[in-house]
XYZ file of C-alpha atoms in Angstrom:
179
model
C -30.437 -4.634 -5.027
C -30.122 -4.083 -8.761
C -26.964 -5.168 -10.513
C -25.899 -4.667 -14.065
C -26.515 -7.702 -16.271
C -23.808 -8.937 -18.544
C -24.931 -10.286 -21.882
C -24.584 -13.859 -23.164
C -25.340 -14.847 -26.751
C -26.224 -18.345 -27.834
C -24.900 -18.352 -31.336
C -26.699 -19.699 -34.333
C -24.690 -22.618 -35.597
C -25.033 -24.160 -39.028
C -24.741 -27.865 -38.392
C -22.584 -29.591 -40.975
C -24.309 -32.335 -42.889
C -27.437 -32.175 -40.794
C -29.347 -29.408 -42.481
C -30.240 -27.965 -39.080
C -29.570 -24.393 -38.129
C -30.229 -23.193 -34.617
C -32.223 -20.174 -35.648
C -31.850 -17.960 -32.633
C -28.818 -16.440 -31.033
C -29.335 -15.370 -27.456
C -27.841 -12.812 -25.092
C -29.123 -11.057 -21.996
C -29.847 -7.393 -21.598
C -30.837 -4.753 -19.125
C -30.501 -4.845 -15.383
C -31.500 -7.722 -13.176
C -32.323 -7.898 -9.539
C -31.501 -10.804 -7.278
C -33.308 -13.717 -8.873
C -35.985 -15.308 -6.755
C -37.044 -18.850 -7.382
C -33.511 -20.001 -8.207
C -32.960 -23.697 -8.756
C -32.491 -25.834 -5.645
C -29.293 -27.929 -5.629
C -28.076 -30.990 -3.759
C -25.580 -29.780 -1.157
C -23.033 -32.510 -1.949
C -23.232 -32.799 -5.741
C -24.640 -29.369 -6.757
C -27.059 -31.288 -9.005
C -30.351 -29.462 -9.572
C -33.121 -31.061 -7.511
C -35.857 -28.473 -8.055
C -36.437 -26.205 -11.059
C -35.825 -22.484 -10.911
C -34.585 -19.459 -12.792
C -30.843 -18.806 -12.683
C -28.658 -16.058 -14.049
C -26.870 -17.328 -17.140
C -23.663 -16.568 -15.229
C -24.625 -18.916 -12.385
C -25.408 -22.080 -14.320
C -22.997 -24.966 -13.900
C -21.633 -27.713 -16.130
C -24.133 -30.561 -15.876
C -27.190 -28.299 -15.632
C -30.177 -29.029 -17.861
C -32.014 -26.032 -19.291
C -35.253 -25.168 -20.978
C -35.070 -23.094 -24.133
C -35.927 -19.412 -23.908
C -39.618 -18.622 -23.930
C -39.324 -15.437 -25.953
C -37.755 -14.721 -29.289
C -34.611 -12.783 -28.493
C -30.970 -12.556 -29.397
C -30.023 -12.072 -25.763
C -30.561 -13.929 -22.511
C -29.817 -12.986 -18.937
C -31.547 -15.836 -17.140
C -32.501 -19.412 -17.927
C -34.880 -21.970 -16.498
C -32.809 -24.774 -14.950
C -34.514 -28.142 -14.342
C -33.481 -31.507 -12.919
C -32.039 -33.535 -15.793
C -34.584 -36.332 -15.304
C -37.301 -33.854 -16.333
C -37.910 -32.830 -19.981
C -35.356 -30.225 -21.069
C -33.926 -28.682 -24.245
C -30.208 -28.245 -23.500
C -27.513 -29.644 -21.258
C -24.497 -27.535 -20.284
C -21.547 -29.863 -21.023
C -18.372 -27.769 -21.168
C -17.083 -24.377 -20.084
C -13.795 -22.627 -20.698
C -12.235 -19.175 -20.584
C -11.303 -17.572 -23.888
C -7.620 -16.793 -24.284
C -7.885 -14.052 -26.900
C -6.168 -11.162 -25.151
C -7.665 -8.313 -23.175
C -9.093 -6.227 -26.048
C -12.508 -7.194 -27.446
C -11.649 -9.815 -30.112
C -14.905 -9.467 -32.042
C -17.807 -11.822 -32.608
C -16.225 -13.741 -35.505
C -13.067 -14.611 -33.560
C -15.079 -15.682 -30.505
C -17.386 -17.809 -32.664
C -14.459 -19.526 -34.413
C -12.831 -20.337 -31.069
C -16.097 -21.575 -29.515
C -17.030 -23.646 -32.577
C -13.687 -25.444 -32.384
C -13.512 -25.934 -28.630
C -17.151 -26.983 -28.111
C -16.711 -29.389 -31.035
C -13.538 -30.809 -29.459
C -15.298 -31.374 -26.099
C -18.394 -32.922 -27.726
C -17.117 -36.492 -28.189
C -15.711 -36.778 -24.660
C -19.099 -35.789 -23.272
C -21.505 -37.467 -25.694
C -19.518 -40.656 -26.255
C -19.798 -40.268 -30.013
C -17.990 -38.124 -32.561
C -20.027 -35.135 -33.700
C -19.909 -36.328 -37.332
C -21.212 -39.778 -36.348
C -24.178 -38.500 -34.385
C -27.396 -38.248 -36.328
C -29.384 -36.491 -33.588
C -26.990 -34.595 -31.289
C -25.854 -31.014 -31.878
C -24.216 -28.191 -29.948
C -24.475 -24.473 -29.489
C -23.039 -22.116 -26.863
C -23.366 -18.966 -24.827
C -20.550 -16.464 -25.267
C -19.603 -12.942 -24.166
C -20.844 -9.807 -25.832
C -18.707 -6.706 -26.176
C -20.397 -5.197 -23.118
C -19.975 -8.296 -20.908
C -16.359 -8.658 -22.118
C -15.664 -5.153 -20.794
C -17.004 -6.384 -17.424
C -14.534 -9.312 -17.410
C -16.724 -12.004 -19.014
C -14.508 -14.372 -21.004
C -16.445 -17.652 -20.663
C -17.855 -19.943 -23.315
C -20.629 -22.276 -22.144
C -21.156 -25.240 -24.496
C -24.673 -26.682 -24.704
C -25.664 -30.017 -26.233
C -29.141 -30.742 -27.557
C -31.019 -33.376 -29.517
C -33.044 -33.075 -32.708
C -34.806 -36.138 -34.080
C -36.056 -34.445 -37.253
C -33.116 -32.161 -37.993
C -35.371 -29.109 -37.818
C -36.430 -28.615 -34.192
C -35.140 -29.376 -30.720
C -36.360 -32.637 -29.202
C -36.792 -32.436 -25.450
C -34.668 -34.955 -23.583
C -35.146 -36.671 -20.234
C -31.914 -37.678 -18.530
C -28.395 -36.684 -19.384
C -26.895 -36.865 -22.860
C -23.521 -37.692 -21.297
C -22.315 -40.967 -22.810
C -25.320 -41.018 -25.187
C -23.370 -42.673 -28.015
C -21.232 -44.993 -25.864
């Protein structure tokens, strides 16, 4: 069964004071079929126990993700791995945009997501964003096409960079990292 894919961008984010810019912005495109090889989850906790490919719309707060393999501005699926395995991102916060029913535009969505992912950062990481020397955030957000399909979610992702120029793979959660 083929379903229409909604698009999700991961926005490039200039990181204040760090000199790091996440160079790619990602969204998904095209049509997808039912994904095979989806991640296996613990029945009680929903924690990923075995790696697999998931629709970007099916990932859950707490999931650890590998970065996209291809250079693209769009993503429709991501590789989800157990958090004790090397990974690039951790999904730490999700919320629904409250910007009305008409497409608000990329700039308004980015401003809202920048603020709200920033505000959720310290609660998750255990350290204020400004005080962290190695932790950063980015996010997936709706595109105009996915918005028309009812997509209003922002998915905040945390990642680590030791050198301020590239993502450092992490093993284990970044929750409480600075506590």
